[in-house]
Coordinates of C-alpha atoms and ligand atoms in Angstrom, one line a residue:
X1 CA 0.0 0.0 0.0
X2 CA 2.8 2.4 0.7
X3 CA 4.5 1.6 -2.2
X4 CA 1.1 2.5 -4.3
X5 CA 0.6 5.5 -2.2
X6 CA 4.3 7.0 -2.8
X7 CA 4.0 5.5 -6.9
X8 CA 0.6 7.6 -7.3
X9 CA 2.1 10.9 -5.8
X10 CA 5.0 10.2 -8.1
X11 CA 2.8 9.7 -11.0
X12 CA 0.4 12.7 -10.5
X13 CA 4.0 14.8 -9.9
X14 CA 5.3 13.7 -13.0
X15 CA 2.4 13.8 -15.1
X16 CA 1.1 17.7 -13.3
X17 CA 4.7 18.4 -15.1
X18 CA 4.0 16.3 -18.2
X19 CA 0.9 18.7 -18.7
X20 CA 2.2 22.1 -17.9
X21 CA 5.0 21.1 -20.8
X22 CA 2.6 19.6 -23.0
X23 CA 0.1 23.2 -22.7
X24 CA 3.5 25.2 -23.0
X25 CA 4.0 23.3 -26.7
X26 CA 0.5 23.5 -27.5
X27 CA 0.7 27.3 -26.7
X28 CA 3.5 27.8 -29.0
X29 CA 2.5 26.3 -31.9
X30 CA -0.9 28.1 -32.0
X31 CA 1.4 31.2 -32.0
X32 CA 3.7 29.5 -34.6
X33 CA -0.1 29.6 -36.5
X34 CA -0.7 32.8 -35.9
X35 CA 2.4 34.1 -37.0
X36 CA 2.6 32.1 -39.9
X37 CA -0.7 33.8 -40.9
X38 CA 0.6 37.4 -39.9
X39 CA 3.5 36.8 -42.3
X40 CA 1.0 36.0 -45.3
X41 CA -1.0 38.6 -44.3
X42 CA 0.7 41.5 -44.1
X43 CA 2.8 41.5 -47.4
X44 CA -0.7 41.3 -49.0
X45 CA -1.9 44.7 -47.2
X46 CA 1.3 46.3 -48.2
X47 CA 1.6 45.3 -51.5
X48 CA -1.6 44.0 -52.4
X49 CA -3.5 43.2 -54.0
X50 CA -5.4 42.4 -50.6
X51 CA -8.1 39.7 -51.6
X52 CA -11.4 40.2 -50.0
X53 CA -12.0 36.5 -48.7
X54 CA -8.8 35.3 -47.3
X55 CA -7.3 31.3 -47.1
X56 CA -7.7 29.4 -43.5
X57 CA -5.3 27.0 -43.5
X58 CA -3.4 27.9 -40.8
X59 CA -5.6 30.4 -38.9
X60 CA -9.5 29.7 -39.2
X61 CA -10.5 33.4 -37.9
X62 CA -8.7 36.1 -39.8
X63 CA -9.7 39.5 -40.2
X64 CA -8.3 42.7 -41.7
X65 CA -9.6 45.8 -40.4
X66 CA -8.7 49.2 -42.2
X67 CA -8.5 52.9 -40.6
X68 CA -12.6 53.8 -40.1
X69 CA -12.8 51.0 -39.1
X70 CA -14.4 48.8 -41.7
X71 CA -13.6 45.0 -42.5
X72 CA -11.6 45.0 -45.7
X73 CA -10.8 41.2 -46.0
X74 CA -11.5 37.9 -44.2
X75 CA -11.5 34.3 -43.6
X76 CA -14.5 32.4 -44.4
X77 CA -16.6 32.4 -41.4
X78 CA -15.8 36.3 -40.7
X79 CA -17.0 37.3 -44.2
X80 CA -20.0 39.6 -44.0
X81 CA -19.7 40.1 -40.5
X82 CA -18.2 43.5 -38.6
X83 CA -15.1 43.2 -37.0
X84 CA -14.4 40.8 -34.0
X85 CA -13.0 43.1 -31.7
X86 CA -11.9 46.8 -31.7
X87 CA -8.8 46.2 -29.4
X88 CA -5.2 47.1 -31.1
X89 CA -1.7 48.0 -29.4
X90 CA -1.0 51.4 -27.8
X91 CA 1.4 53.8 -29.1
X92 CA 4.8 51.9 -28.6
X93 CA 3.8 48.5 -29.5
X94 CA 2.5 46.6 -32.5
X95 CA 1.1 43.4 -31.7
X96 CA -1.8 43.4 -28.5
X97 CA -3.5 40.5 -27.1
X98 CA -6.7 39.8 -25.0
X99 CA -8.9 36.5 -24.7
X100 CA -12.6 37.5 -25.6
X101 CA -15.3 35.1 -24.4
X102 CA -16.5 35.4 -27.5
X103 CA -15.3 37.9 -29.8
X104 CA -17.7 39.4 -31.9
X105 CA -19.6 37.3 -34.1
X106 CA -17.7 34.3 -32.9
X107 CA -18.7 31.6 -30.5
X108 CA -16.6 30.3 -27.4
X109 CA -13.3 31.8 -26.1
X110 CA -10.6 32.9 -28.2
X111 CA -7.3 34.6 -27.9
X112 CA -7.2 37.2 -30.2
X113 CA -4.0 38.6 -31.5
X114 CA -4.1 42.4 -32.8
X115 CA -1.0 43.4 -34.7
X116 CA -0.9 46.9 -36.7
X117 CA -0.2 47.2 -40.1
X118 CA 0.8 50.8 -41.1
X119 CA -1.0 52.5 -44.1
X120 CA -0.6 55.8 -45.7
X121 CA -4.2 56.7 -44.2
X122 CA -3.9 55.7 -40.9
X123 CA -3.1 52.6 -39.3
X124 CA -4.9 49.1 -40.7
X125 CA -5.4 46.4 -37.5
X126 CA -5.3 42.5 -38.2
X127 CA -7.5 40.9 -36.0
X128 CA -6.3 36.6 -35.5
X129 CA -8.5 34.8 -33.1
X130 CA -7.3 30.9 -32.3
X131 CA -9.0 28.7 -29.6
X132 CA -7.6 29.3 -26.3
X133 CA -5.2 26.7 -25.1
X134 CA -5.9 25.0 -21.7
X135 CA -2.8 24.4 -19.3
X136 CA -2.8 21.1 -19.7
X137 CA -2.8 21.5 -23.6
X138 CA -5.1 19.4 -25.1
X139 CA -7.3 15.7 -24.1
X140 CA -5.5 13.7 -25.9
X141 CA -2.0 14.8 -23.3
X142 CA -4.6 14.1 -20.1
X143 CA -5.4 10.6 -21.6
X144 CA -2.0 9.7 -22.1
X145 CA -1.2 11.1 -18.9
X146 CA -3.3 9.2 -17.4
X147 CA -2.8 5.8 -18.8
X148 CA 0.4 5.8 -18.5
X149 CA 0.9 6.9 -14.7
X150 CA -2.1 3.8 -13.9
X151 CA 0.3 1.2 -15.9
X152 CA 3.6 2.6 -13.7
X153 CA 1.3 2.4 -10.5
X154 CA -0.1 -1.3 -11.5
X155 CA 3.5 -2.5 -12.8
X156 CA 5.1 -1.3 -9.5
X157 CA 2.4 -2.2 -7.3
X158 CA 2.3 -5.6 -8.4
X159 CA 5.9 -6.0 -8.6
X160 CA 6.2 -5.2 -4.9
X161 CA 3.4 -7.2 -3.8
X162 CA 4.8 -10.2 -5.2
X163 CA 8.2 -9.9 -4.3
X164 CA 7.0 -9.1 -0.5
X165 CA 4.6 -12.0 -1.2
X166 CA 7.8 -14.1 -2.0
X167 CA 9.6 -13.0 0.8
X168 CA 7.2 -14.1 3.0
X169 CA 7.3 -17.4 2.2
X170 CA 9.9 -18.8 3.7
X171 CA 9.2 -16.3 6.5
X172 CA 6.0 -18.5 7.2
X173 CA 7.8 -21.7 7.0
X174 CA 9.9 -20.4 9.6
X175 CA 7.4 -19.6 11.7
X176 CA 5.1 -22.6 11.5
X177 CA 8.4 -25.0 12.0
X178 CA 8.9 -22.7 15.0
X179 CA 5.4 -23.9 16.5
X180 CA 6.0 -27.7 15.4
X181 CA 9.3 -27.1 17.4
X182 CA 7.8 -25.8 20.4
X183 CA 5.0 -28.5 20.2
X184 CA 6.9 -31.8 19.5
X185 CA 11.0 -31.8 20.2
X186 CA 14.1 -29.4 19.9
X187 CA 16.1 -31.5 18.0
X188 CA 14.3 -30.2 15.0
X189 CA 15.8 -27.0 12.9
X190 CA 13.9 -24.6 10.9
X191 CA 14.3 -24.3 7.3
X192 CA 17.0 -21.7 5.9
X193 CA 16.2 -20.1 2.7
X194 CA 18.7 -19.5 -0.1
X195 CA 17.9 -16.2 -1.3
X196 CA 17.0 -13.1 0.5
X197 CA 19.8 -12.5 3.3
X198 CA 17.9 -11.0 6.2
X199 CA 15.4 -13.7 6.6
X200 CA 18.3 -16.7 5.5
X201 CA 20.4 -15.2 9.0
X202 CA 17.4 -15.0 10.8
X203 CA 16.7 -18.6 10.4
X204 CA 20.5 -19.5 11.2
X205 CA 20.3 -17.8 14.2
X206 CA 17.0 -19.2 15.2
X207 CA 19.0 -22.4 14.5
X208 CA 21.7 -21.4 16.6
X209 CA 19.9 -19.9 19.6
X210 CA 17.8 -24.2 18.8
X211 CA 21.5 -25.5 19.3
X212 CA 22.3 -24.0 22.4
X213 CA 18.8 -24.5 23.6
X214 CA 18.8 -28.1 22.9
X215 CA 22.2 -28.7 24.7
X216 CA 21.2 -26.9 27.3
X217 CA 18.2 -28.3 27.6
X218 CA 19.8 -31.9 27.9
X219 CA 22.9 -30.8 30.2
X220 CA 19.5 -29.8 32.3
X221 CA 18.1 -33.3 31.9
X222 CA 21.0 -35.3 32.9
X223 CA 22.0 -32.8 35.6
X224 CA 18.1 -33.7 36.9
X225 CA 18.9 -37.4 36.7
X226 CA 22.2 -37.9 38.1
X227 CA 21.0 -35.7 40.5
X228 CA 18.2 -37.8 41.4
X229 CA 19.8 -41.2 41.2
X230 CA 22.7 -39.8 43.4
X231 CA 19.7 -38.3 46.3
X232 CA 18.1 -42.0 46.1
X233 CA 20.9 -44.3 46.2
X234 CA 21.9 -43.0 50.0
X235 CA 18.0 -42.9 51.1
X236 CA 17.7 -46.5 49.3
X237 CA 20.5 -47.5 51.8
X238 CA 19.4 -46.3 54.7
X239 CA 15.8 -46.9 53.8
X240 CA 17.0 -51.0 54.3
X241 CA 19.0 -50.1 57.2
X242 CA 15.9 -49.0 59.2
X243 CA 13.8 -52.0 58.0
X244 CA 16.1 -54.2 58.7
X245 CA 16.5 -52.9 61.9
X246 CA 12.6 -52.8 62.6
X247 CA 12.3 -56.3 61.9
X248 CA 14.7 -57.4 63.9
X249 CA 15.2 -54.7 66.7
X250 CA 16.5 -57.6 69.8
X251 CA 19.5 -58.3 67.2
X252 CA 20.1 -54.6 66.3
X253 CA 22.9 -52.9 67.2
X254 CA 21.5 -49.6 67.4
X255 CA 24.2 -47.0 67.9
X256 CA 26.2 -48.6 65.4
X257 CA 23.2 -48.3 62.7
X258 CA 22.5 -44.7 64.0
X259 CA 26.3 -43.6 63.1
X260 CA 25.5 -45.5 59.4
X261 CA 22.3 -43.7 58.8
X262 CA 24.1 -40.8 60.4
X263 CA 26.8 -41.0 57.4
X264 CA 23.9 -41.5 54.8
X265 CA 22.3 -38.4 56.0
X266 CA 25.4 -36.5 56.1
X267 CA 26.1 -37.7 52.7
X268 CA 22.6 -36.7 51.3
X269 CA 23.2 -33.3 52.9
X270 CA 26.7 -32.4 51.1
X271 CA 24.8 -33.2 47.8
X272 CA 22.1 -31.0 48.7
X273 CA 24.8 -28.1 49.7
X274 CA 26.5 -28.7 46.6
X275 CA 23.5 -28.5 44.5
X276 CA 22.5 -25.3 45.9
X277 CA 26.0 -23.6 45.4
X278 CA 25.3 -24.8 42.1
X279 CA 22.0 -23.2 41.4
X280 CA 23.5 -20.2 43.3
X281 CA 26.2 -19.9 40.9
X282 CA 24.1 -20.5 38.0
X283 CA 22.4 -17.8 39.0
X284 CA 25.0 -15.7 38.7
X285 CA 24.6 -14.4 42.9
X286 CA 27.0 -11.4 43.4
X287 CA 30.2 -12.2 44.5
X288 CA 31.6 -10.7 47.5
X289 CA 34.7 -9.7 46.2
X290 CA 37.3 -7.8 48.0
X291 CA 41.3 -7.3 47.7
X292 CA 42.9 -10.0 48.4
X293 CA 47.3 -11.7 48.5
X294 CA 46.0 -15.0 46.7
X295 CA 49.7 -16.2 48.5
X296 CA 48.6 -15.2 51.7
X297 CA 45.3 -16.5 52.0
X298 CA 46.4 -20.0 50.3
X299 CA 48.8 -20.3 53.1
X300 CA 46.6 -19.6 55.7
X301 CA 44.2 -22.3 54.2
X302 CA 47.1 -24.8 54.4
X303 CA 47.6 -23.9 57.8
X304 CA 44.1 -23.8 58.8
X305 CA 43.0 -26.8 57.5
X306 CA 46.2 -29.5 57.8
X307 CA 46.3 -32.1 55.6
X308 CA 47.2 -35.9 55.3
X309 CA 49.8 -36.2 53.2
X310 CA 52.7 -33.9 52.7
X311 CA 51.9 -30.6 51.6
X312 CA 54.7 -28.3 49.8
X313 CA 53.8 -25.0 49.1
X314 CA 55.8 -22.3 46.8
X315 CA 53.7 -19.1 47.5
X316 CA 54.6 -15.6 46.1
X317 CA 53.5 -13.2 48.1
X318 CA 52.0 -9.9 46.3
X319 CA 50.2 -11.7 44.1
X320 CA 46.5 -9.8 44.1
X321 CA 43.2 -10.2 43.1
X322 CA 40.2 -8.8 43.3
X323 CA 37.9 -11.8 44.9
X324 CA 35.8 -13.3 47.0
X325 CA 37.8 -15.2 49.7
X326 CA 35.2 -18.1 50.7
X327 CA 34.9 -19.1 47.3
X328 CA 38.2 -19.1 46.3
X329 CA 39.0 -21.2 49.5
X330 CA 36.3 -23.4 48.2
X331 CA 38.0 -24.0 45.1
X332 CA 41.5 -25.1 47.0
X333 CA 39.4 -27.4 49.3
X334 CA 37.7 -28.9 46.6
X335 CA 41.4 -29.3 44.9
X336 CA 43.3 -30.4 48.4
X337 CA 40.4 -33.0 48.5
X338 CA 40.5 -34.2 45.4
X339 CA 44.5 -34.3 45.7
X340 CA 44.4 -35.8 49.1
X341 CA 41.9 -38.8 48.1
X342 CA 44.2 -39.3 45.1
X343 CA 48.3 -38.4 45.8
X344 CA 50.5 -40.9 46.3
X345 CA 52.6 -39.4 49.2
X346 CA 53.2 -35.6 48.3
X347 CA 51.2 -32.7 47.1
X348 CA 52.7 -29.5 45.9
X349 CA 50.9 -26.0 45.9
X350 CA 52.2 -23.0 44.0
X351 CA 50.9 -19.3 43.7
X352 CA 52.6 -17.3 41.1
X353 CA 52.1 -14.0 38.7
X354 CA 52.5 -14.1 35.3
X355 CA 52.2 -10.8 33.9
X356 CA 48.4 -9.7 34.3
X357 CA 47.6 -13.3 35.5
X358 CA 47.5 -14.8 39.1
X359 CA 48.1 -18.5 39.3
X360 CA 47.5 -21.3 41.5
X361 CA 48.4 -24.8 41.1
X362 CA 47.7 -27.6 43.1
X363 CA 49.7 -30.9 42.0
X364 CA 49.6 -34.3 43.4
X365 CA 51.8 -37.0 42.8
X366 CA 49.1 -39.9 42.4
X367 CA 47.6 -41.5 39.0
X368 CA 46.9 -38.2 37.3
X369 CA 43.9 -38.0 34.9
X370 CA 44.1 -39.2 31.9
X371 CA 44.0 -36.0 28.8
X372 CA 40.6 -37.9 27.1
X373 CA 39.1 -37.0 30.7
X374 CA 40.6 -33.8 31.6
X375 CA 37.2 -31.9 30.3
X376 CA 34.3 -34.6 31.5
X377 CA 35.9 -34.3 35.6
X378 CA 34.5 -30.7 35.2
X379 CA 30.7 -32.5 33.8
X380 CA 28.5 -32.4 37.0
X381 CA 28.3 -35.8 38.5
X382 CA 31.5 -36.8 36.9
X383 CA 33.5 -40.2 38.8
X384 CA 36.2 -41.4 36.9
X385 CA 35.7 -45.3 37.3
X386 CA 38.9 -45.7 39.5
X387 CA 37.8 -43.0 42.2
X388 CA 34.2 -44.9 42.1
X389 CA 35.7 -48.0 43.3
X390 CA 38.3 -46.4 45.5
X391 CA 35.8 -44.1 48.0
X392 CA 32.2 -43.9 47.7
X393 CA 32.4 -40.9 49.3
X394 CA 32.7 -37.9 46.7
X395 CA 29.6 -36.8 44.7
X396 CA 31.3 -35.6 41.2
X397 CA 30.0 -31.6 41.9
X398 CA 33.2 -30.2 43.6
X399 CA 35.2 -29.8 40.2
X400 CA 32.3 -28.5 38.5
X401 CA 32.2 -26.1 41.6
X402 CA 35.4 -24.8 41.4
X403 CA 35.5 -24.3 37.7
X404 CA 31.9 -22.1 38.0
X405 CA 33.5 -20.1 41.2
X406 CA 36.9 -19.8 38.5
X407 CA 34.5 -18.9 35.8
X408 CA 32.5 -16.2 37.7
X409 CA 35.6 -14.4 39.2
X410 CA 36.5 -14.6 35.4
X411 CA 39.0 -17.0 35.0
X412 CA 39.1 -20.3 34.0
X413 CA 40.3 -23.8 35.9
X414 CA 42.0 -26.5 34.2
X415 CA 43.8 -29.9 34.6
X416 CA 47.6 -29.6 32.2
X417 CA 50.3 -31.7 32.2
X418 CA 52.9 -32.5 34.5
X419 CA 55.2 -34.9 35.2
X420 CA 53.7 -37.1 37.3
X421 CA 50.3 -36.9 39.0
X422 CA 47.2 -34.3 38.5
X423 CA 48.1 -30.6 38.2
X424 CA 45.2 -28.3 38.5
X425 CA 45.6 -24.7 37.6
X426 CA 43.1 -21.6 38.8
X427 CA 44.0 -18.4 36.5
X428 CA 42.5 -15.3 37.8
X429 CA 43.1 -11.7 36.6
X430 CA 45.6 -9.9 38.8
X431 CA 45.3 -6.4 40.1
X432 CA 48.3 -4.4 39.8
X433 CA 49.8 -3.6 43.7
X434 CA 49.3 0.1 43.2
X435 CA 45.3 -0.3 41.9
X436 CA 45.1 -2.3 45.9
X437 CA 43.1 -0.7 48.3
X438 CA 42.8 -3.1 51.3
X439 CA 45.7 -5.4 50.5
X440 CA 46.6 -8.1 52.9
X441 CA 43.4 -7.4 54.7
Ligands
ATP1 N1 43.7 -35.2 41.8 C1 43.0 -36.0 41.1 N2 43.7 -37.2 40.6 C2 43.0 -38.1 39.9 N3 41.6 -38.0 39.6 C3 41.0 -36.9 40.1 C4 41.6 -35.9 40.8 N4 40.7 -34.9 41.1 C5 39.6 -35.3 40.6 N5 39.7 -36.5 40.0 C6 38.6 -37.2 39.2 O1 37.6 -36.3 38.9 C7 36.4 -36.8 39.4 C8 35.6 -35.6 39.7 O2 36.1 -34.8 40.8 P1 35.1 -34.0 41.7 O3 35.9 -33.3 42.7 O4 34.3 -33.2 40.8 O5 34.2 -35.1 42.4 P2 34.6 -36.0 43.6 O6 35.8 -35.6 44.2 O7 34.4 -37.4 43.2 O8 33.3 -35.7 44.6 P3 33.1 -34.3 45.5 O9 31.9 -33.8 44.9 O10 33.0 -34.8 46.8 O11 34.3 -33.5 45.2 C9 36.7 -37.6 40.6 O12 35.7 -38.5 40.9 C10 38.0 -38.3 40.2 O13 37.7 -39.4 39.4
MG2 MG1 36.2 -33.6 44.8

């Protein structure tokens, strides 16, 4: 509609124009007449001999009008009749004009053109009246006007319509996959056009934004059943425990099942705490960040906590970031545990600066973790086979934990290589000494 709405006023500018010209030309060549005529004319009033009934082949109204007055010669029509008009130039000109609606013994409008003819007795007036000329010239100019601008309008119109309508097309698929999509499954995609470029990277982002969706949507749907089957395998347990008990209370020993089902609900209750640091940090809850020696507050860890095996530290001191202390201890727990449950004899923990980079390693001397799995321990839920059958204890969330509390302080945890054993590495941006407010706090 727009497109017809701007096409018209184009049109009906165009063809306003058109018409103006076309009366201009029209206008001209009437006077191109009337000269023509004055130039046969005059020579005969001159010269003579002046007949009395003149040609009208290019004029149709001619008429010569002598000094008193009187007609002396004329076209056809004006034979026999007194003089059209009584009109002629003043005193510096020649040639007058006026339109007469109608000149004497003439029907209609008319321009009529005076020009005077000097004579020995006086001056002699020819009188030429031609139709008057509209502004817009003549019908035949409206017509084609006309036509021609409702051909442009129809030809663009439709042209636009059906390339819009085309455009659509695909638009529609898109959107009725969408529905399907939203109905039935995500693994489905929508359908990406070849032409028009807009709508084909629409559709590959929809598919994109369906990617990430869909993987998200299934990280979502194993998380939920690990999580589950993890919740019901100590409740299962201790679920026997107690009906085993019940059925047999004289042959219980009671305190002894109490600690069990103590250690089940202790057990349940780390997964639970786990899985809400999770969902905390999924949710992207402030940190509590404040200036911190990474060095210093990794040592007092070690000290605070102890450890059973042999701990080594190399700690550079001056080494600050901007963080939030619990949950970077969290990560070195989560590390020492991991290290403890798995080192052979020895673990070594470093804290270093490289360039705009804080580091801190935690290394252990035990089986190490094999490159394939060095992505998959981060995986919520994640047991490498040889930890299940060592301890039943761990839950697969700390790593996953860690690399989130890594992750939000933006930096990133990962397992590289060393020479014997696991080596974990936290990198966390480092705030240059002079930027520290509260360092050492
Ligand atoms: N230092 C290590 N050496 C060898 N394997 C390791 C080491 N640290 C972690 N892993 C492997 O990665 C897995 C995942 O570790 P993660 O800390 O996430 O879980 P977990 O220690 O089993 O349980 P928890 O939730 O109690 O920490 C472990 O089960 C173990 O198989
Ligand atoms: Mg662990």
């Amino acid at each position: 509609m727009a497109t017809a709405l701007v096409t018209t006023l184009v049109c009906v500018g165009v063809s306003l124009l058109f018409l103006l010209f076309a009366g201009y030309k029209e206008n001209d060549s009437v006077m191109a007449h009337a000269i023509q005529a004055w130039d046969r004319v005059v020579p005969l009033i001159r010269e003579g001999p002046l007949p009395k009934m003149l040609p009208d082949d290019s004029v149709k109204d001619i008429q010569v009008v002598n000094a008193q007055g009187k007609v002396e010669a004329a076209t056809p029509e004006l034979t026999g009749k007194g003089p059209i008009a009584t009109f002629h130039a003043d005193k510096a000109n020649v040639r007058a004009e006026r339109v007469l609606c109608p000149p004497q013994g003439l029907s209609g409008c008319s321009t009529v053109l005076a020009f005077k003819v000097y004579q020995p007795g006086g001056f002699w007036v020819l009188y030429l009246a031609t139709p008057v000329v509209a502004w817009y010239g003549s019908g035949h100019a409206v017509i084609l006007a006309v036509v021609v601008s409702l051909l442009v309008i129809a030809v663009i119109t439709g042209w636009t319509f059906r390339d819009l309508t085309n455009a659509l097309v695909p638009v529609n698929a898109i959107r009725s996959r969408m529905a399907e999509i939203t109905a039935t499954g995500l693994d489905r995609r929508v359908p990406v056009p070849k032409k028009y470029e807009e709508i084909r990277l629409l559709a590959e982002t929809v598919n994109a934004t369906l990617d990430r969706l869909e993987t998200a949507y299934q990280q979502l749907r194993r998380f939920t059943q690990d999580a589950s089957h993890d919740l019901r395998t100590p409740i299962t347990a201790m679920r026997a425990q107690l009906e085993e008990a019940l059925m047999h209370p004289d042959h219980t020993d009671w305190p002894a099942m109490s600690n069990e089902v103590l250690a089940g609900v202790e057990r349940l209750q780390a997964i639970v705490t786990d899985l809400l640091t999770l969902a905390r940090l999924d949710a992207r809850a402030p940190l509590d960040r404040s200036p911190t020696d990474l060095g210093a507050l990794v040592g007092g860890e070690l000290k605070r906590r102890g450890c059973r095996r042999q701990v080594v530290h190399d700690l550079e001191r001056e080494v600050f970031v901007d963080c939030d202390r619990l949950r970077v201890t969290r990560v070195l727990g989560n590390l020492l545990d991991n290290a403890e449950r798995h080192a052979a004899s020895r673990i070594t923990v470093v804290v270093r600066r490289d360039g705009p980079t804080a580091i801190m390693e935690v290394i252990d001397d035990g089986a190490g973790i094999a490159p394939e799995h060095r992505e998959i321990v981060f995986d919520r839920f994640t047991r490498l086979d040889a930890s299940r059958a060592r301890d039943a204890g761990g839950t697969g969330l700390g790593l996953a934990i860690a690399r989130e509390i890594a992750e939000a302080h933006g930096g990133t945890l990962t397992i590289e290589d060393s020479e014997r054993g696991a080596r974990f590495v936290l990198r966390m941006p480092a705030v240059p000494k002079g930027e520290m407010v509260f360092a050492n706090r």
